Short mmCIF file of C-alpha atoms in Angstrom, two decimals:
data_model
loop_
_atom_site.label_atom_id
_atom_site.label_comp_id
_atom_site.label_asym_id
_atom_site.label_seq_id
_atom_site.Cartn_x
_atom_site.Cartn_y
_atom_site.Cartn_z
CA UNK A 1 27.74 78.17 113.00
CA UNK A 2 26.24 78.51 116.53
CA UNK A 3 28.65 81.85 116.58
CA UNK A 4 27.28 83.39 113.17
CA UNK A 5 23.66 82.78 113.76
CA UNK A 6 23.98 85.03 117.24
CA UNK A 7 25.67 87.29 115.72
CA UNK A 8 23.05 87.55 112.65
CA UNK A 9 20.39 87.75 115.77
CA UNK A 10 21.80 90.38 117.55
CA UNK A 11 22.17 92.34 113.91
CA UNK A 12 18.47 91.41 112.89
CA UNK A 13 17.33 92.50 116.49
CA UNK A 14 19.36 96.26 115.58
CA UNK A 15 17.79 95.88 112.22
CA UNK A 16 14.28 95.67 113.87
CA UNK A 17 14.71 98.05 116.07
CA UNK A 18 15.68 100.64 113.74
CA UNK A 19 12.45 99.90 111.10
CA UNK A 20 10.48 100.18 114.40
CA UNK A 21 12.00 104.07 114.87
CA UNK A 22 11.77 104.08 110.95
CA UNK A 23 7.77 103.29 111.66
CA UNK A 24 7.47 105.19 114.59
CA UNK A 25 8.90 108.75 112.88
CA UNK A 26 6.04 107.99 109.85
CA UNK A 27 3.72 108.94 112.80
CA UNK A 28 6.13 111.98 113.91
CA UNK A 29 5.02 113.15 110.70
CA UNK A 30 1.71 113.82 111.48
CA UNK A 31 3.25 115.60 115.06
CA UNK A 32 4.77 118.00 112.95
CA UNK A 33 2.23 118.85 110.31
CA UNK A 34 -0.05 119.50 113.20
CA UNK A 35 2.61 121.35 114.70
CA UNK A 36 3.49 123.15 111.33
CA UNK A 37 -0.44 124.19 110.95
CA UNK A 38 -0.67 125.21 114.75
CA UNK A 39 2.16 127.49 114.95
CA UNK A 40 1.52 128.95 111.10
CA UNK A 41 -2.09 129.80 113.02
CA UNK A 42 -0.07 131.21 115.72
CA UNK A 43 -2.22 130.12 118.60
CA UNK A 44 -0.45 127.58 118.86
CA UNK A 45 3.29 128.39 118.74
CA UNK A 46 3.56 126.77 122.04
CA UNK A 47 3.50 123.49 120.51
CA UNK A 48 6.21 123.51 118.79
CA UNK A 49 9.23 123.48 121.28
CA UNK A 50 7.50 120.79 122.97
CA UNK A 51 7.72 118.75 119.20
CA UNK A 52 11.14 119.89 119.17
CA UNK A 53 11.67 118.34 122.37
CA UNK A 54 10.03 115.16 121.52
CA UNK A 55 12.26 114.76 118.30
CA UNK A 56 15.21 115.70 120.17
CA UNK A 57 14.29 112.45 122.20
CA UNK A 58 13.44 110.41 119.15
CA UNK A 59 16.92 111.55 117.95
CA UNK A 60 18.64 110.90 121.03
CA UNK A 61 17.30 107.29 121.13
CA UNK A 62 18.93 106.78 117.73
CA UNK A 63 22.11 108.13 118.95
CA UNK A 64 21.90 105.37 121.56
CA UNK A 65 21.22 102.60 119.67
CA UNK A 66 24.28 103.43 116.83
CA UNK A 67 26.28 103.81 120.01
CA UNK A 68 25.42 100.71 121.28
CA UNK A 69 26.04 98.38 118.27
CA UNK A 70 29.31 100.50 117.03
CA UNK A 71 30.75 101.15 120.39
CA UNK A 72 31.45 104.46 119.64
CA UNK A 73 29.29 107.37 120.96
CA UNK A 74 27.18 109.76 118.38
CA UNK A 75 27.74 113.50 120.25
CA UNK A 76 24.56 115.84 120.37
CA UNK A 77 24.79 119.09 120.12
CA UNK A 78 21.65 121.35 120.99
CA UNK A 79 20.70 125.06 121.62
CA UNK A 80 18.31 125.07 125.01
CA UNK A 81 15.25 125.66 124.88
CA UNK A 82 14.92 128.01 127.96
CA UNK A 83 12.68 131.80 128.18
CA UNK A 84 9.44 132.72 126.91
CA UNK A 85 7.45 130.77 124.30
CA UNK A 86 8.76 133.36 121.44
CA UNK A 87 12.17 132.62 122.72
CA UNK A 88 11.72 129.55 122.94
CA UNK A 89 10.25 129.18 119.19
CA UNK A 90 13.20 131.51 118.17
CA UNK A 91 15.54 129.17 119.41
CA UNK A 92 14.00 125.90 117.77
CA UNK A 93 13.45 127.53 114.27
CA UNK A 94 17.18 128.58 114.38
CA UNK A 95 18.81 125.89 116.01
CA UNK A 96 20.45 123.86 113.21
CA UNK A 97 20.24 120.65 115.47
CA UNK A 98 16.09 120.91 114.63
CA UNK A 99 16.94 120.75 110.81
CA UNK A 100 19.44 118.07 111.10
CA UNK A 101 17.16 115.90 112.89
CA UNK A 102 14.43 116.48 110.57
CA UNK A 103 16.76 115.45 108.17
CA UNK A 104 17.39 112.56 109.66
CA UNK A 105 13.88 111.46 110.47
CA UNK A 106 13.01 111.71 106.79
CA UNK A 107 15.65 109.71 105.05
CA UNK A 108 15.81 107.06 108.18
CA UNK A 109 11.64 106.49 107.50
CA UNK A 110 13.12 105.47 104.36
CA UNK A 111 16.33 103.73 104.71
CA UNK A 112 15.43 102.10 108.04
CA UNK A 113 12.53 100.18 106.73
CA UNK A 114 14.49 99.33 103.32
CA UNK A 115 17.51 97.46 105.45
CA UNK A 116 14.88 95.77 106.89
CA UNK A 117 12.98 94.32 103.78
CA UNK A 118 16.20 93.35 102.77
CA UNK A 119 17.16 91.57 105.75
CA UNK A 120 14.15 89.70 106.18
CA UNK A 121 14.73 87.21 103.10
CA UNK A 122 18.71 87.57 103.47
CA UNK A 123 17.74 85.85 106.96
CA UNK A 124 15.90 83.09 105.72
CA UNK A 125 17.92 82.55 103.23
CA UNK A 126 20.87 82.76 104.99
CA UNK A 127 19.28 80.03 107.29
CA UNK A 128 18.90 77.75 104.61
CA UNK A 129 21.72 77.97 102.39
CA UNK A 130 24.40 78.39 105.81
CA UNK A 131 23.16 75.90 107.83
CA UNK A 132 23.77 73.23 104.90
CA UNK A 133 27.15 75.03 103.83
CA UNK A 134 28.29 75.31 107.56
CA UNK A 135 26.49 72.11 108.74
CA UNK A 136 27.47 69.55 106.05
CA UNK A 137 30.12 70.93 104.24
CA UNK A 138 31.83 72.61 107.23
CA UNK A 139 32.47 75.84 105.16
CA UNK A 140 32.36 79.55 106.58
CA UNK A 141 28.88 81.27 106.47
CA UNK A 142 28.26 83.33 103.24
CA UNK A 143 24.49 84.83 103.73
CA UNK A 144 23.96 85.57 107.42
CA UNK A 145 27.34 87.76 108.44
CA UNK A 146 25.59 89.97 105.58
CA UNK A 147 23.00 91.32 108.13
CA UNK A 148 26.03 92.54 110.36
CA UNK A 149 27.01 94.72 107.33
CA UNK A 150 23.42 95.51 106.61
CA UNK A 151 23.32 96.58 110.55
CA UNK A 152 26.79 98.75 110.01
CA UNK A 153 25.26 100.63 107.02
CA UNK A 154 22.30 101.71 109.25
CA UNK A 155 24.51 102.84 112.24
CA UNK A 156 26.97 104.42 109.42
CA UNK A 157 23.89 106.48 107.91
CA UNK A 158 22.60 107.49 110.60
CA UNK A 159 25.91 108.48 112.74
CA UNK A 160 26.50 110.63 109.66
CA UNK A 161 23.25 112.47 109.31
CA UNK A 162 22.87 113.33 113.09
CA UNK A 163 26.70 114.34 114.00
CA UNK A 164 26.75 117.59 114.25
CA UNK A 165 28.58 120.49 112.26
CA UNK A 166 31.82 121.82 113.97
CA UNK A 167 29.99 124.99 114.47
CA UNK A 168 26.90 123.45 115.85
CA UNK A 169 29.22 121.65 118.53
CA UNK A 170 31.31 124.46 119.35
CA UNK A 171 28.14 126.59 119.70
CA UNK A 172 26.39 124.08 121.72
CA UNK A 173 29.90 123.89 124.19
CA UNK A 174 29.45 127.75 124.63
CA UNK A 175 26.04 127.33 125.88
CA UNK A 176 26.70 124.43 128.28
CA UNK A 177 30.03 126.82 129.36
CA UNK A 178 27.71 129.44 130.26
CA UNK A 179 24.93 127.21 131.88
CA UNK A 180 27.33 125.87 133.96
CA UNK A 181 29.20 129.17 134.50
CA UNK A 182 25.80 130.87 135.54
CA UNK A 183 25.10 127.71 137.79
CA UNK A 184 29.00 128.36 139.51
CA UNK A 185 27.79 131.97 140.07
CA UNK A 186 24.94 131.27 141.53
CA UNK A 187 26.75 128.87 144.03
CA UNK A 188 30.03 131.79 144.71
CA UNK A 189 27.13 134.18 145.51
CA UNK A 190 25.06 131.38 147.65
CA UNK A 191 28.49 130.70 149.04
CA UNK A 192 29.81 134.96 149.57
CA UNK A 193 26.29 135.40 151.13
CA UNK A 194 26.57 132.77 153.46
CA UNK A 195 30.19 133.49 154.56
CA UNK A 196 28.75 137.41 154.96
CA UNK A 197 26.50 136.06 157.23
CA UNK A 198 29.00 133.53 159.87
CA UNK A 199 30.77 136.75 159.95
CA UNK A 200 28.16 139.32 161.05
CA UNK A 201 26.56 136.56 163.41
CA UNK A 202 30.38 135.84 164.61
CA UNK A 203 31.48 139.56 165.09
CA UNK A 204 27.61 140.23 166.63
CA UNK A 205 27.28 137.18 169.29
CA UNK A 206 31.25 136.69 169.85
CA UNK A 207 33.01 139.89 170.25
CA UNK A 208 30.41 142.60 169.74
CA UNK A 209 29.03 141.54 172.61
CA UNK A 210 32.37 141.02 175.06
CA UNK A 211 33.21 144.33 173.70
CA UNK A 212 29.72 145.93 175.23
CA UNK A 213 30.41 143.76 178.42
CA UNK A 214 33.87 145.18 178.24
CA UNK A 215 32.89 148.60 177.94
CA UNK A 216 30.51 148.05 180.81
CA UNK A 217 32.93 146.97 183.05
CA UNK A 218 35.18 149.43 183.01
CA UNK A 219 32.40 152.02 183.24
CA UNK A 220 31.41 150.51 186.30
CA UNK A 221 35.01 150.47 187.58
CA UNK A 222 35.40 154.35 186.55
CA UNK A 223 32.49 155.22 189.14
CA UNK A 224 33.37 152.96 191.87
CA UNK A 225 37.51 153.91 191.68
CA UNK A 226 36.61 156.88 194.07
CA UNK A 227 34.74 155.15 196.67
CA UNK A 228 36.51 151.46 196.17
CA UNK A 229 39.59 151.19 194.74
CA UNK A 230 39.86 147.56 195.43
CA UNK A 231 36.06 146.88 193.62
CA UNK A 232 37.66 149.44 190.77
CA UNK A 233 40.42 147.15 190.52
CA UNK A 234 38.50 143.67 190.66
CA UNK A 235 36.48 145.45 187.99
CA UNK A 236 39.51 146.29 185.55
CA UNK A 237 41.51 143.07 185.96
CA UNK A 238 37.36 141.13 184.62
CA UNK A 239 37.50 144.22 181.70
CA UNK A 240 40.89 143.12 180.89
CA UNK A 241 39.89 139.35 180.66
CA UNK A 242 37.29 140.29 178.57
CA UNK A 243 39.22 142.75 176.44
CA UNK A 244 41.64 139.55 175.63
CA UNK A 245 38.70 136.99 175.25
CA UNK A 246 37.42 139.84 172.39
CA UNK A 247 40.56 139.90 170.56
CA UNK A 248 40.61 135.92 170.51
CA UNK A 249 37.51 136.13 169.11
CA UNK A 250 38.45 138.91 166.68
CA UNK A 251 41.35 136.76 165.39
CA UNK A 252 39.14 133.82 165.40
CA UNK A 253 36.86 136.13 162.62
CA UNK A 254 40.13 137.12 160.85
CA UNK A 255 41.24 133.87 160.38
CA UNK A 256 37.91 132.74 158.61
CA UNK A 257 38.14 135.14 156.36
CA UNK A 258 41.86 134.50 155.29
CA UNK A 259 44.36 132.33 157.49
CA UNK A 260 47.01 134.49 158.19
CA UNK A 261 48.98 131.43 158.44
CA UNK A 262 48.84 131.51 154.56
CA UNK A 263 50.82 134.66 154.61
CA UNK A 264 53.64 133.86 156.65
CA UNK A 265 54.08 129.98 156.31
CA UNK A 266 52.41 129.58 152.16
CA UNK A 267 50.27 126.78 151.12
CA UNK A 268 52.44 124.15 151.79
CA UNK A 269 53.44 125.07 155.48
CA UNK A 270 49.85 126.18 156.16
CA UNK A 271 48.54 122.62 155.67
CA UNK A 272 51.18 121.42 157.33
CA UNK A 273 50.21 123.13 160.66
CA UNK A 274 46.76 121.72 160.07
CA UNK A 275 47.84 118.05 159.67
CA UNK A 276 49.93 118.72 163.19
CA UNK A 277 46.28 119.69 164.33
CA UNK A 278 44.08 117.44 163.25
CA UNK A 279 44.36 114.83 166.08
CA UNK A 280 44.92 112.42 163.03
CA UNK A 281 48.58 110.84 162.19
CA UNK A 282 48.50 112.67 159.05
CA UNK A 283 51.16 113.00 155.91
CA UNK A 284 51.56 115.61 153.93
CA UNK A 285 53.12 115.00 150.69
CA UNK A 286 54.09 117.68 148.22
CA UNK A 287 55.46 117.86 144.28
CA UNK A 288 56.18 120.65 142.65
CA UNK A 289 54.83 123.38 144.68
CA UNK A 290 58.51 124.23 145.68
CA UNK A 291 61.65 125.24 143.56
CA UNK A 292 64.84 123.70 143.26
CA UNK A 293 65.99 126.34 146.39
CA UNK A 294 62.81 124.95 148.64
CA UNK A 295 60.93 127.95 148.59
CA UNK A 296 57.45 127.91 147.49
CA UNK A 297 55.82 128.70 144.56
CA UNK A 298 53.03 130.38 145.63
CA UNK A 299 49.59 130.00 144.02
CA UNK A 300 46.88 133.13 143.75
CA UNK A 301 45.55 134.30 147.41
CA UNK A 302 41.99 132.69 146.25
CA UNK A 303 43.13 129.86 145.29
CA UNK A 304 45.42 129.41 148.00
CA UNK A 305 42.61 129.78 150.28
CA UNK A 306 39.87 127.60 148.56
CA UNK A 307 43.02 124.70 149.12
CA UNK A 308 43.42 125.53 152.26
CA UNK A 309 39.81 125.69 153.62
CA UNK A 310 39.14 122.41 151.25
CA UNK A 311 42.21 120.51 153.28
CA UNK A 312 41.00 121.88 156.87
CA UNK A 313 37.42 120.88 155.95
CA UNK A 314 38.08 117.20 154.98
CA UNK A 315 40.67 117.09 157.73
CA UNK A 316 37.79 118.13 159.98
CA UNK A 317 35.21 115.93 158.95
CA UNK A 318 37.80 112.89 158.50
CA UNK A 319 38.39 113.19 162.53
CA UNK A 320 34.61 113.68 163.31
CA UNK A 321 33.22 111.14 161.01
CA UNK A 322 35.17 108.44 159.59
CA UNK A 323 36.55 106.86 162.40
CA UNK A 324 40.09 106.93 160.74
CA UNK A 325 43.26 107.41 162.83
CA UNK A 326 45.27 107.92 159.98
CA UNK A 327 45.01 110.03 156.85
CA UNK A 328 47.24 111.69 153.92
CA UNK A 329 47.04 115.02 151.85
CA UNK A 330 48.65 115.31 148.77
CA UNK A 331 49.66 118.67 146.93
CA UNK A 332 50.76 118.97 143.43
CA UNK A 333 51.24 121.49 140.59
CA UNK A 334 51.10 120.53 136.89
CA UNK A 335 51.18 123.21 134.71
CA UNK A 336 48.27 126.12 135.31
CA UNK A 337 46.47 123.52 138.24
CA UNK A 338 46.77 122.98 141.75
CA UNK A 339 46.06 119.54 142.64
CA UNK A 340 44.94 118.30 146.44
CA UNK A 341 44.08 115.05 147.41
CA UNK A 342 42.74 114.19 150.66
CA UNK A 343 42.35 110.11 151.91
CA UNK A 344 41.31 108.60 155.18
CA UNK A 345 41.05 104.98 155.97
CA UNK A 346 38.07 105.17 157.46
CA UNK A 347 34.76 103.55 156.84
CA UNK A 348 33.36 105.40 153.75
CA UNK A 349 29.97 106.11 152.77
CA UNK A 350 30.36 109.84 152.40
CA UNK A 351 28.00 110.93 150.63
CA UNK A 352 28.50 113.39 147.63
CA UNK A 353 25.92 115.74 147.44
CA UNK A 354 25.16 119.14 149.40
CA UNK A 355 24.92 117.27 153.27
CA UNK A 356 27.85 114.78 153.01
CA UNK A 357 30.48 114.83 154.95
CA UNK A 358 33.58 112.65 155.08
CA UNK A 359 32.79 108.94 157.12
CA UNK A 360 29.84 107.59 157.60
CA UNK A 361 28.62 109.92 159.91
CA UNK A 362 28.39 112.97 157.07
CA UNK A 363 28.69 116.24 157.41
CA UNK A 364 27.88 119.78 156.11
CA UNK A 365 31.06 120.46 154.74
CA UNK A 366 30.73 119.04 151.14
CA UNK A 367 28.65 121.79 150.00
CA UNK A 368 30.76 124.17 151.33
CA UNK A 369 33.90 122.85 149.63
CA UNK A 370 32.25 122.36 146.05
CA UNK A 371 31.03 126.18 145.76
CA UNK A 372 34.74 127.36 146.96
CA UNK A 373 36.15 125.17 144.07
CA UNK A 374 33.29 125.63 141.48
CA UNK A 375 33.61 129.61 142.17
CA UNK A 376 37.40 129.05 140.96
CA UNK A 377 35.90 127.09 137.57
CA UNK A 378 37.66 123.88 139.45
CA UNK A 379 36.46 120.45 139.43
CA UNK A 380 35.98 118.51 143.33
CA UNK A 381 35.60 114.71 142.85
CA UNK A 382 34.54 112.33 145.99
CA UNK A 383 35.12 108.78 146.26
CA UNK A 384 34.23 106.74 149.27
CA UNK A 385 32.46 103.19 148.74
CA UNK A 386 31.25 101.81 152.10
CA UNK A 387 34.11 100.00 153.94
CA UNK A 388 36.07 103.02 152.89
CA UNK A 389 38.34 104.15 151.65
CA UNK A 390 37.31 108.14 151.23
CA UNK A 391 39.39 110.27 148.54
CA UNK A 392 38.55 113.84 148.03
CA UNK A 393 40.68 114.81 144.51
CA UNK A 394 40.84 118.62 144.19
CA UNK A 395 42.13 120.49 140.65
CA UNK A 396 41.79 124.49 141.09
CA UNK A 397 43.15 126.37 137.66
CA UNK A 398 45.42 129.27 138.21
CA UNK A 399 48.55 131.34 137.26
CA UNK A 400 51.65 130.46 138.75
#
């Protein structure tokens, strides 16, 4: 008995709160006559995406509250409500998710206080007539499991009048696609720009200027060969220096832009070379990224170097910040993805926004990583509770 009764409590509690929404959208009503009159008056046209908005939220609520009795999440699927006011009013007037939940507000006013007034006397009736079926004649509840059903017919209503059409959801997909392929954009642009500019500032303070020094020198030895061969000489042996220091540099740019290591060893022996450099005891596991012969199967030249950079950047931060001697990298293929993943046993608490780095102490080298992957529509996922351990999990989509 002690069983049923909570479980008629918890249903009458649902129950309540839906004739509470069922009360609240009688006073939505009102909203959108106001809204209606406003906008037919045109001054105020402004009004009504911000209704919208609101019953979008009322709507939303609902969808939490099915979700949270039936277990099973109601989907929402929206146009946004982005522009100028007349776009904006475009898009709510046409946007079959405004009609649906106008639909919805209207019958729920009804249903939602009806279950209710039902449920009401089925509860103290149930009360009465279980407890002395249950209590003295030890039988199973009749009256009170009711308001569980009573509770399922409101989440069942309601899950049916705001899931949306097919086309509504596939419509409201393509718009998230393309807000979150404008937002990846954005970030390969942020992220071009910004490698545009290590390169100028490289090639201008590194070997721009040993080349002018360079070029200096051996003017300076050109007019003193005459009178001092030996200065002349001193002179050429510093321009030659210099003239190798430049073409570290230059290499030092080159490799930046794309490892050359990449092109002679592949993906597999590039990160291979950067575990032996690391100053970490790292291994470097691999599946499927070779054939049967043991010759790689290589990946797209982009994608190829957003893994590599991704490895030598976590690699990097693992030995600055997490205080790990050991780590592992993992490569993988499986179908049209290339899979890394990157762990160190360190102490955690990376953080996983634009500043974090990997350890404790962070870093600026998450950012960096996330715009090479999300320019590459791939997905970067960090993990690293305090105490550790950290796991960066990499999946870049390509060709093969």
């Amino acid at each position: 008995m002690k069983e049923t009764a909570g479980a008629a409590g918890r249903a009458m509690a649902q129950l309540g709160k839906a004739a509470g929404l069922a009360i609240a959208s009688y006073l939505f009503a009102a909203l959108i006559l106001f809204t209606a009159v406003v906008t037919l008056l045109v001054v105020g046209a402004a009004v009504l995406p911000e209704t919208v908005l609101l019953l979008r939220r009322t709507a939303g609520l609902k969808r939490r509250l099915v979700a949270d009795w039936s277990g099973v999440p109601v989907p929402e699927a929206y146009a946004p409500l982005t522009g100028g006011v007349r776009a904006r009013v475009r898009t709510a007037l046409d946007d079959p998710g405004t009609w649906r939940d106008l639909r919805w507000l209207t019958a729920h006013f009804v249903y939602g206080c009806a279950l209710m007034y039902v449920a009401i006397p089925l509860c103290i009736l149930g009360l009465l007539v279980d407890g002395l079926w249950c209590g003295l004649l030890r039988q199973r509840a009749v009256a009170l499991p009711l308001l569980d059903r009573l509770a399922d017919l409101d989440a069942a209503w309601s899950r049916a009048l705001l899931l949306p059409s097919p086309k509504a959801q596939r419509n409201a997909d393509l718009a998230e696609r393309v807000e979150e392929l404008t937002l990846t954009r954005a970030g390969a642009v942020a992220a071009h720009g910004a490698e545009l500019r290590r390169i100028e500032r490289d090639l201008h303070d590194g070997t721009q200027a040993r080349l002018v020094a360079l070029s200096m020198r051996v003017g300076l030895a050109r007019r003193a060969y005459d009178k001092d061969p030996v200065a002349a000489r001193k002179l050429l042996d510093d321009a030659q220096e210099q003239a190798e220091e430049a073409l570290t540099e230059l290499r030092h740019v080159v490799r930046g832009i794309h490892p050359p290591i990449l092109t002679d060893r592949g993906l597999l022996g590039a990160v291979r070379a950067l575990a032996a450099g690391s100053g970490l005891d790292v291994t470097v596991t691999a599946r499927g990224v070779e054939d049967a012969a043991g010759q790689a199967v290589r990946a797209p030249a982009a994608v190829e170097a957003a893994a590599y950079f991704v490895v030598a950047e976590a690699l990097t931060n693992a030995a600055k910040h997490s205080g790990a001697d050991r780590a592992t990298v993992e490569l993988f293929r499986e179908g049209g993805v290339l899979g890394i993943a990157v762990r160190d046993e360190g102490r955690g608490g990376a953080e996983g926004g634009a500043g974090g780095g990997t350890g404790a102490g962070g870093g600026t080298g998450l950012l960096g990583m996330r715009r090479r992957v999300a320019a590459l529509d791939g997905t970067l996922t960090v993990t690293s509770p305090t105490g550790g351990p950290t796991v960066i999990e990499v999946e870049l989509p390509c060709a093969w």
